[in-house]
């Protein structure tokens, strides 16, 4: 009953896999949650299952959503191309309200499990400029979580942990490698094919490749 539990958002990418390893190293019993939300890069779901198994999570849950029903993102609307060159401002790969929705469902599961910690792999250093990756968002969601739940009202508060928030991609890769993450299992590409092979051109691919290069480590990414 005194087991320290954490719910962790696991996309199947480099960052979230690292977060699972970090939480495990801190002694948490890890419960991971992925979302089949209509994303074009569905190979990440198989990657998440592989990562969850490799890192020995207690339970891995996949929740079905229909964010492609509202569209508005290159990741959920096939008529919007994934950009293959750096741009300015918030990119079209931003999915409206995605992290808000994902964290809300993780919060619900955490309350059921009587877990007090929720981990998310957002980053504000080497990232794509998404508004729901900023520290202000994480802090605001934590305040909301403790206002909107039975556990929060009764004094059993939640913490939203974002351990990658201030790390560079190279630092993330180094930490995950130290903790035994097999990055060959992960899929980061926004338009990965069914076999999980990456395009090597999208923003996520560029950040990942640069992170491994800066870390001085071999990038195991497979490309199509």
PDB file of C-alpha atoms in Angstrom:
ATOM      1  CA  UNK A   1       0.000   0.000   0.000  1.00  0.00           C
ATOM      2  CA  UNK A   2       2.973   2.321   0.563  1.00  0.00           C
ATOM      3  CA  UNK A   3       4.387   1.716  -2.924  1.00  0.00           C
ATOM      4  CA  UNK A   4       5.475   4.960  -4.595  1.00  0.00           C
ATOM      5  CA  UNK A   5       3.534   5.069  -7.879  1.00  0.00           C
ATOM      6  CA  UNK A   6       3.823   7.341 -10.892  1.00  0.00           C
ATOM      7  CA  UNK A   7       1.769   7.713 -14.059  1.00  0.00           C
ATOM      8  CA  UNK A   8       4.010   8.575 -16.998  1.00  0.00           C
ATOM      9  CA  UNK A   9       2.991   9.818 -20.419  1.00  0.00           C
ATOM     10  CA  UNK A  10       4.847   7.573 -22.874  1.00  0.00           C
ATOM     11  CA  UNK A  11       4.661   8.476 -26.551  1.00  0.00           C
ATOM     12  CA  UNK A  12       7.313   6.015 -27.666  1.00  0.00           C
ATOM     13  CA  UNK A  13       9.782   8.773 -28.484  1.00  0.00           C
ATOM     14  CA  UNK A  14      13.206   9.594 -27.112  1.00  0.00           C
ATOM     15  CA  UNK A  15      12.113  12.068 -24.448  1.00  0.00           C
ATOM     16  CA  UNK A  16       9.308  10.081 -22.866  1.00  0.00           C
ATOM     17  CA  UNK A  17      11.383   6.881 -22.813  1.00  0.00           C
ATOM     18  CA  UNK A  18      14.057   8.784 -20.911  1.00  0.00           C
ATOM     19  CA  UNK A  19      11.472  10.017 -18.417  1.00  0.00           C
ATOM     20  CA  UNK A  20      10.326   6.455 -17.677  1.00  0.00           C
ATOM     21  CA  UNK A  21      13.914   5.439 -16.985  1.00  0.00           C
ATOM     22  CA  UNK A  22      14.421   8.458 -14.728  1.00  0.00           C
ATOM     23  CA  UNK A  23      11.255   7.747 -12.739  1.00  0.00           C
ATOM     24  CA  UNK A  24      12.210   4.094 -12.349  1.00  0.00           C
ATOM     25  CA  UNK A  25      15.663   5.124 -11.100  1.00  0.00           C
ATOM     26  CA  UNK A  26      13.954   7.264  -8.452  1.00  0.00           C
ATOM     27  CA  UNK A  27      12.160   4.212  -7.117  1.00  0.00           C
ATOM     28  CA  UNK A  28       8.739   4.723  -8.641  1.00  0.00           C
ATOM     29  CA  UNK A  29       6.473   1.891  -9.698  1.00  0.00           C
ATOM     30  CA  UNK A  30       5.802   3.100 -13.231  1.00  0.00           C
ATOM     31  CA  UNK A  31       2.410   3.076 -14.932  1.00  0.00           C
ATOM     32  CA  UNK A  32       2.656   4.310 -18.514  1.00  0.00           C
ATOM     33  CA  UNK A  33      -0.043   5.774 -20.732  1.00  0.00           C
ATOM     34  CA  UNK A  34      -0.033   6.231 -24.502  1.00  0.00           C
ATOM     35  CA  UNK A  35      -2.672   7.643 -26.823  1.00  0.00           C
ATOM     36  CA  UNK A  36      -3.930   6.477 -30.187  1.00  0.00           C
ATOM     37  CA  UNK A  37      -5.254   9.899 -31.114  1.00  0.00           C
ATOM     38  CA  UNK A  38      -5.312   9.766 -34.895  1.00  0.00           C
ATOM     39  CA  UNK A  39      -1.654  10.675 -35.328  1.00  0.00           C
ATOM     40  CA  UNK A  40      -0.042   9.977 -38.676  1.00  0.00           C
ATOM     41  CA  UNK A  41       3.055   8.495 -36.984  1.00  0.00           C
ATOM     42  CA  UNK A  42       1.220   5.573 -35.372  1.00  0.00           C
ATOM     43  CA  UNK A  43       4.447   3.534 -35.305  1.00  0.00           C
ATOM     44  CA  UNK A  44       5.183   5.367 -32.072  1.00  0.00           C
ATOM     45  CA  UNK A  45       2.508   3.265 -30.353  1.00  0.00           C
ATOM     46  CA  UNK A  46       4.412   0.047 -31.043  1.00  0.00           C
ATOM     47  CA  UNK A  47       7.560   1.831 -29.883  1.00  0.00           C
ATOM     48  CA  UNK A  48       5.850   2.758 -26.612  1.00  0.00           C
ATOM     49  CA  UNK A  49       4.939  -0.861 -25.997  1.00  0.00           C
ATOM     50  CA  UNK A  50       8.530  -1.931 -26.619  1.00  0.00           C
ATOM     51  CA  UNK A  51       9.903   0.730 -24.285  1.00  0.00           C
ATOM     52  CA  UNK A  52       7.398  -0.118 -21.555  1.00  0.00           C
ATOM     53  CA  UNK A  53       8.396  -3.768 -21.717  1.00  0.00           C
ATOM     54  CA  UNK A  54      12.137  -3.029 -21.794  1.00  0.00           C
ATOM     55  CA  UNK A  55      11.943  -0.693 -18.814  1.00  0.00           C
ATOM     56  CA  UNK A  56       9.735  -3.004 -16.759  1.00  0.00           C
ATOM     57  CA  UNK A  57       6.680  -0.859 -16.150  1.00  0.00           C
ATOM     58  CA  UNK A  58       3.887  -2.241 -13.985  1.00  0.00           C
ATOM     59  CA  UNK A  59       1.151  -1.539 -16.528  1.00  0.00           C
ATOM     60  CA  UNK A  60       1.030   0.107 -19.939  1.00  0.00           C
ATOM     61  CA  UNK A  61      -2.289   1.522 -21.080  1.00  0.00           C
ATOM     62  CA  UNK A  62      -3.244   2.790 -24.553  1.00  0.00           C
ATOM     63  CA  UNK A  63      -6.198   5.182 -24.695  1.00  0.00           C
ATOM     64  CA  UNK A  64      -8.081   5.829 -27.923  1.00  0.00           C
ATOM     65  CA  UNK A  65      -8.947   9.429 -28.787  1.00  0.00           C
ATOM     66  CA  UNK A  66     -10.184  11.150 -31.913  1.00  0.00           C
ATOM     67  CA  UNK A  67      -8.125  14.325 -32.074  1.00  0.00           C
ATOM     68  CA  UNK A  68      -8.113  13.969 -35.851  1.00  0.00           C
ATOM     69  CA  UNK A  69     -11.831  14.705 -35.549  1.00  0.00           C
ATOM     70  CA  UNK A  70     -10.968  18.328 -34.863  1.00  0.00           C
ATOM     71  CA  UNK A  71      -7.803  18.413 -36.974  1.00  0.00           C
ATOM     72  CA  UNK A  72      -5.799  21.613 -37.020  1.00  0.00           C
ATOM     73  CA  UNK A  73      -2.408  19.898 -37.018  1.00  0.00           C
ATOM     74  CA  UNK A  74      -0.106  18.276 -39.536  1.00  0.00           C
ATOM     75  CA  UNK A  75       0.054  15.305 -37.174  1.00  0.00           C
ATOM     76  CA  UNK A  76      -3.703  14.655 -37.274  1.00  0.00           C
ATOM     77  CA  UNK A  77      -4.788  16.049 -40.663  1.00  0.00           C
ATOM     78  CA  UNK A  78      -3.371  14.301 -43.724  1.00  0.00           C
ATOM     79  CA  UNK A  79      -4.118  17.362 -45.872  1.00  0.00           C
ATOM     80  CA  UNK A  80      -1.508  19.408 -43.948  1.00  0.00           C
ATOM     81  CA  UNK A  81       2.075  18.562 -44.845  1.00  0.00           C
ATOM     82  CA  UNK A  82       4.684  18.012 -42.149  1.00  0.00           C
ATOM     83  CA  UNK A  83       7.261  20.780 -42.683  1.00  0.00           C
ATOM     84  CA  UNK A  84      10.717  19.591 -43.659  1.00  0.00           C
ATOM     85  CA  UNK A  85      12.531  22.882 -43.149  1.00  0.00           C
ATOM     86  CA  UNK A  86      12.911  25.056 -40.057  1.00  0.00           C
ATOM     87  CA  UNK A  87      10.233  27.722 -39.683  1.00  0.00           C
ATOM     88  CA  UNK A  88       9.252  30.522 -37.353  1.00  0.00           C
ATOM     89  CA  UNK A  89       6.578  30.662 -34.655  1.00  0.00           C
ATOM     90  CA  UNK A  90       4.465  27.748 -33.477  1.00  0.00           C
ATOM     91  CA  UNK A  91       4.700  25.032 -36.160  1.00  0.00           C
ATOM     92  CA  UNK A  92       1.790  23.258 -37.831  1.00  0.00           C
ATOM     93  CA  UNK A  93       2.833  20.066 -36.019  1.00  0.00           C
ATOM     94  CA  UNK A  94       1.397  21.582 -32.828  1.00  0.00           C
ATOM     95  CA  UNK A  95      -1.715  19.557 -31.898  1.00  0.00           C
ATOM     96  CA  UNK A  96      -4.376  21.801 -30.310  1.00  0.00           C
ATOM     97  CA  UNK A  97      -4.787  21.062 -26.573  1.00  0.00           C
ATOM     98  CA  UNK A  98      -2.935  17.740 -26.845  1.00  0.00           C
ATOM     99  CA  UNK A  99      -0.894  17.896 -23.648  1.00  0.00           C
ATOM    100  CA  UNK A 100      -3.856  19.325 -21.732  1.00  0.00           C
ATOM    101  CA  UNK A 101      -5.995  16.375 -22.800  1.00  0.00           C
ATOM    102  CA  UNK A 102      -3.240  13.824 -22.190  1.00  0.00           C
ATOM    103  CA  UNK A 103      -2.423  15.135 -18.734  1.00  0.00           C
ATOM    104  CA  UNK A 104      -6.113  15.216 -17.812  1.00  0.00           C
ATOM    105  CA  UNK A 105      -6.477  11.521 -18.568  1.00  0.00           C
ATOM    106  CA  UNK A 106      -3.214  10.741 -16.778  1.00  0.00           C
ATOM    107  CA  UNK A 107      -4.563  12.673 -13.798  1.00  0.00           C
ATOM    108  CA  UNK A 108      -7.704  10.549 -13.770  1.00  0.00           C
ATOM    109  CA  UNK A 109      -5.711   7.321 -13.829  1.00  0.00           C
ATOM    110  CA  UNK A 110      -3.354   8.625 -11.136  1.00  0.00           C
ATOM    111  CA  UNK A 111      -6.304   9.338  -8.871  1.00  0.00           C
ATOM    112  CA  UNK A 112      -7.652   5.826  -9.396  1.00  0.00           C
ATOM    113  CA  UNK A 113      -4.233   4.296  -8.711  1.00  0.00           C
ATOM    114  CA  UNK A 114      -3.649   6.578  -5.721  1.00  0.00           C
ATOM    115  CA  UNK A 115      -0.488   7.766  -7.426  1.00  0.00           C
ATOM    116  CA  UNK A 116       0.635  11.260  -6.502  1.00  0.00           C
ATOM    117  CA  UNK A 117       3.132  11.885  -9.290  1.00  0.00           C
ATOM    118  CA  UNK A 118       2.558  12.360 -12.996  1.00  0.00           C
ATOM    119  CA  UNK A 119       5.555  12.590 -15.311  1.00  0.00           C
ATOM    120  CA  UNK A 120       5.624  14.248 -18.730  1.00  0.00           C
ATOM    121  CA  UNK A 121       8.587  14.591 -21.073  1.00  0.00           C
ATOM    122  CA  UNK A 122       8.107  18.198 -22.146  1.00  0.00           C
ATOM    123  CA  UNK A 123      11.168  20.318 -22.760  1.00  0.00           C
ATOM    124  CA  UNK A 124      11.750  24.060 -23.103  1.00  0.00           C
ATOM    125  CA  UNK A 125      15.321  24.048 -24.444  1.00  0.00           C
ATOM    126  CA  UNK A 126      15.619  21.925 -27.608  1.00  0.00           C
ATOM    127  CA  UNK A 127      11.977  21.772 -28.667  1.00  0.00           C
ATOM    128  CA  UNK A 128       9.606  22.989 -31.364  1.00  0.00           C
ATOM    129  CA  UNK A 129       8.073  25.975 -29.609  1.00  0.00           C
ATOM    130  CA  UNK A 130       4.827  24.327 -28.503  1.00  0.00           C
ATOM    131  CA  UNK A 131       2.962  26.409 -25.887  1.00  0.00           C
ATOM    132  CA  UNK A 132       1.998  23.306 -23.891  1.00  0.00           C
ATOM    133  CA  UNK A 133       5.651  22.399 -23.290  1.00  0.00           C
ATOM    134  CA  UNK A 134       6.457  25.508 -21.249  1.00  0.00           C
ATOM    135  CA  UNK A 135       7.108  25.505 -17.474  1.00  0.00           C
ATOM    136  CA  UNK A 136       4.176  27.924 -17.036  1.00  0.00           C
ATOM    137  CA  UNK A 137       1.827  25.339 -18.507  1.00  0.00           C
ATOM    138  CA  UNK A 138       3.115  22.535 -16.281  1.00  0.00           C
ATOM    139  CA  UNK A 139       2.747  24.702 -13.169  1.00  0.00           C
ATOM    140  CA  UNK A 140      -0.740  25.831 -14.146  1.00  0.00           C
ATOM    141  CA  UNK A 141      -1.879  22.261 -14.785  1.00  0.00           C
ATOM    142  CA  UNK A 142      -0.572  21.157 -11.399  1.00  0.00           C
ATOM    143  CA  UNK A 143      -2.589  23.896  -9.693  1.00  0.00           C
ATOM    144  CA  UNK A 144      -5.672  22.864 -11.617  1.00  0.00           C
ATOM    145  CA  UNK A 145      -5.111  19.177 -10.773  1.00  0.00           C
ATOM    146  CA  UNK A 146      -5.154  19.954  -7.081  1.00  0.00           C
ATOM    147  CA  UNK A 147      -8.299  22.053  -7.394  1.00  0.00           C
ATOM    148  CA  UNK A 148     -10.292  19.687  -9.573  1.00  0.00           C
ATOM    149  CA  UNK A 149      -9.858  16.295  -7.923  1.00  0.00           C
ATOM    150  CA  UNK A 150     -11.191  14.531  -4.848  1.00  0.00           C
ATOM    151  CA  UNK A 151      -7.635  13.635  -3.871  1.00  0.00           C
ATOM    152  CA  UNK A 152      -6.496  17.234  -4.198  1.00  0.00           C
ATOM    153  CA  UNK A 153      -9.388  18.612  -2.174  1.00  0.00           C
ATOM    154  CA  UNK A 154      -8.745  16.048   0.567  1.00  0.00           C
ATOM    155  CA  UNK A 155      -5.108  17.057   0.808  1.00  0.00           C
ATOM    156  CA  UNK A 156      -3.584  14.192  -1.185  1.00  0.00           C
ATOM    157  CA  UNK A 157      -2.087  16.519  -3.768  1.00  0.00           C
ATOM    158  CA  UNK A 158      -0.537  15.730  -7.135  1.00  0.00           C
ATOM    159  CA  UNK A 159       2.812  16.745  -8.551  1.00  0.00           C
ATOM    160  CA  UNK A 160       3.335  17.181 -12.289  1.00  0.00           C
ATOM    161  CA  UNK A 161       6.976  16.355 -12.866  1.00  0.00           C
ATOM    162  CA  UNK A 162       8.791  17.462 -16.017  1.00  0.00           C
ATOM    163  CA  UNK A 163      12.383  16.363 -15.381  1.00  0.00           C
ATOM    164  CA  UNK A 164      13.544  17.187 -18.914  1.00  0.00           C
ATOM    165  CA  UNK A 165      12.226  20.740 -18.787  1.00  0.00           C
ATOM    166  CA  UNK A 166      15.601  22.473 -18.693  1.00  0.00           C
ATOM    167  CA  UNK A 167      17.806  19.857 -20.358  1.00  0.00           C
ATOM    168  CA  UNK A 168      19.230  20.044 -23.862  1.00  0.00           C
ATOM    169  CA  UNK A 169      18.548  17.153 -26.225  1.00  0.00           C
ATOM    170  CA  UNK A 170      22.178  16.059 -25.813  1.00  0.00           C
ATOM    171  CA  UNK A 171      21.799  16.003 -22.027  1.00  0.00           C
ATOM    172  CA  UNK A 172      18.606  13.972 -22.353  1.00  0.00           C
ATOM    173  CA  UNK A 173      20.327  11.414 -24.585  1.00  0.00           C
ATOM    174  CA  UNK A 174      23.266  11.172 -22.207  1.00  0.00           C
ATOM    175  CA  UNK A 175      21.041  10.659 -19.180  1.00  0.00           C
ATOM    176  CA  UNK A 176      18.900   8.045 -20.885  1.00  0.00           C
ATOM    177  CA  UNK A 177      21.940   6.179 -22.124  1.00  0.00           C
ATOM    178  CA  UNK A 178      23.353   6.163 -18.595  1.00  0.00           C
ATOM    179  CA  UNK A 179      20.079   4.683 -17.341  1.00  0.00           C
ATOM    180  CA  UNK A 180      20.013   1.946 -19.979  1.00  0.00           C
ATOM    181  CA  UNK A 181      17.387   3.224 -22.424  1.00  0.00           C
ATOM    182  CA  UNK A 182      17.584   1.393 -25.754  1.00  0.00           C
ATOM    183  CA  UNK A 183      16.919   4.289 -28.113  1.00  0.00           C
ATOM    184  CA  UNK A 184      16.783   1.904 -31.075  1.00  0.00           C
ATOM    185  CA  UNK A 185      13.318   0.992 -29.773  1.00  0.00           C
ATOM    186  CA  UNK A 186      12.035   4.561 -29.893  1.00  0.00           C
ATOM    187  CA  UNK A 187      10.340   6.474 -32.715  1.00  0.00           C
ATOM    188  CA  UNK A 188      10.541  10.264 -32.813  1.00  0.00           C
ATOM    189  CA  UNK A 189       9.762  11.106 -36.454  1.00  0.00           C
ATOM    190  CA  UNK A 190       6.545  13.027 -37.173  1.00  0.00           C
ATOM    191  CA  UNK A 191       5.996  11.024 -40.354  1.00  0.00           C
ATOM    192  CA  UNK A 192       7.553   7.667 -39.566  1.00  0.00           C
ATOM    193  CA  UNK A 193       6.462   4.801 -41.793  1.00  0.00           C
ATOM    194  CA  UNK A 194       4.686   1.691 -40.541  1.00  0.00           C
ATOM    195  CA  UNK A 195       8.016   0.070 -39.679  1.00  0.00           C
ATOM    196  CA  UNK A 196       9.040   3.042 -37.549  1.00  0.00           C
ATOM    197  CA  UNK A 197      11.633   4.316 -40.012  1.00  0.00           C
ATOM    198  CA  UNK A 198      12.231   8.062 -39.906  1.00  0.00           C
ATOM    199  CA  UNK A 199      12.212  10.727 -42.606  1.00  0.00           C
ATOM    200  CA  UNK A 200      15.316  12.498 -41.341  1.00  0.00           C
ATOM    201  CA  UNK A 201      13.860  15.851 -42.409  1.00  0.00           C
ATOM    202  CA  UNK A 202      11.164  16.918 -39.947  1.00  0.00           C
ATOM    203  CA  UNK A 203      11.769  19.076 -36.906  1.00  0.00           C
ATOM    204  CA  UNK A 204      11.704  16.111 -34.532  1.00  0.00           C
ATOM    205  CA  UNK A 205      14.241  14.184 -36.618  1.00  0.00           C
ATOM    206  CA  UNK A 206      16.562  17.183 -36.784  1.00  0.00           C
ATOM    207  CA  UNK A 207      16.446  17.745 -33.008  1.00  0.00           C
ATOM    208  CA  UNK A 208      17.038  14.059 -32.313  1.00  0.00           C
ATOM    209  CA  UNK A 209      19.972  13.774 -34.715  1.00  0.00           C
ATOM    210  CA  UNK A 210      21.594  16.935 -33.359  1.00  0.00           C
ATOM    211  CA  UNK A 211      21.171  15.682 -29.793  1.00  0.00           C
ATOM    212  CA  UNK A 212      23.015  12.423 -30.457  1.00  0.00           C
ATOM    213  CA  UNK A 213      25.748  14.263 -32.368  1.00  0.00           C
ATOM    214  CA  UNK A 214      26.263  16.779 -29.566  1.00  0.00           C
ATOM    215  CA  UNK A 215      26.258  13.983 -26.985  1.00  0.00           C
ATOM    216  CA  UNK A 216      28.945  12.155 -28.956  1.00  0.00           C
ATOM    217  CA  UNK A 217      26.789   9.034 -29.192  1.00  0.00           C
ATOM    218  CA  UNK A 218      25.654   6.937 -32.163  1.00  0.00           C
ATOM    219  CA  UNK A 219      22.085   7.616 -33.260  1.00  0.00           C
ATOM    220  CA  UNK A 220      20.368   4.249 -33.836  1.00  0.00           C
ATOM    221  CA  UNK A 221      17.522   5.799 -35.855  1.00  0.00           C
ATOM    222  CA  UNK A 222      16.505   3.863 -38.982  1.00  0.00           C
ATOM    223  CA  UNK A 223      15.590   5.993 -42.014  1.00  0.00           C
ATOM    224  CA  UNK A 224      13.443   5.300 -45.057  1.00  0.00           C
TER     225      UNK A 224
END
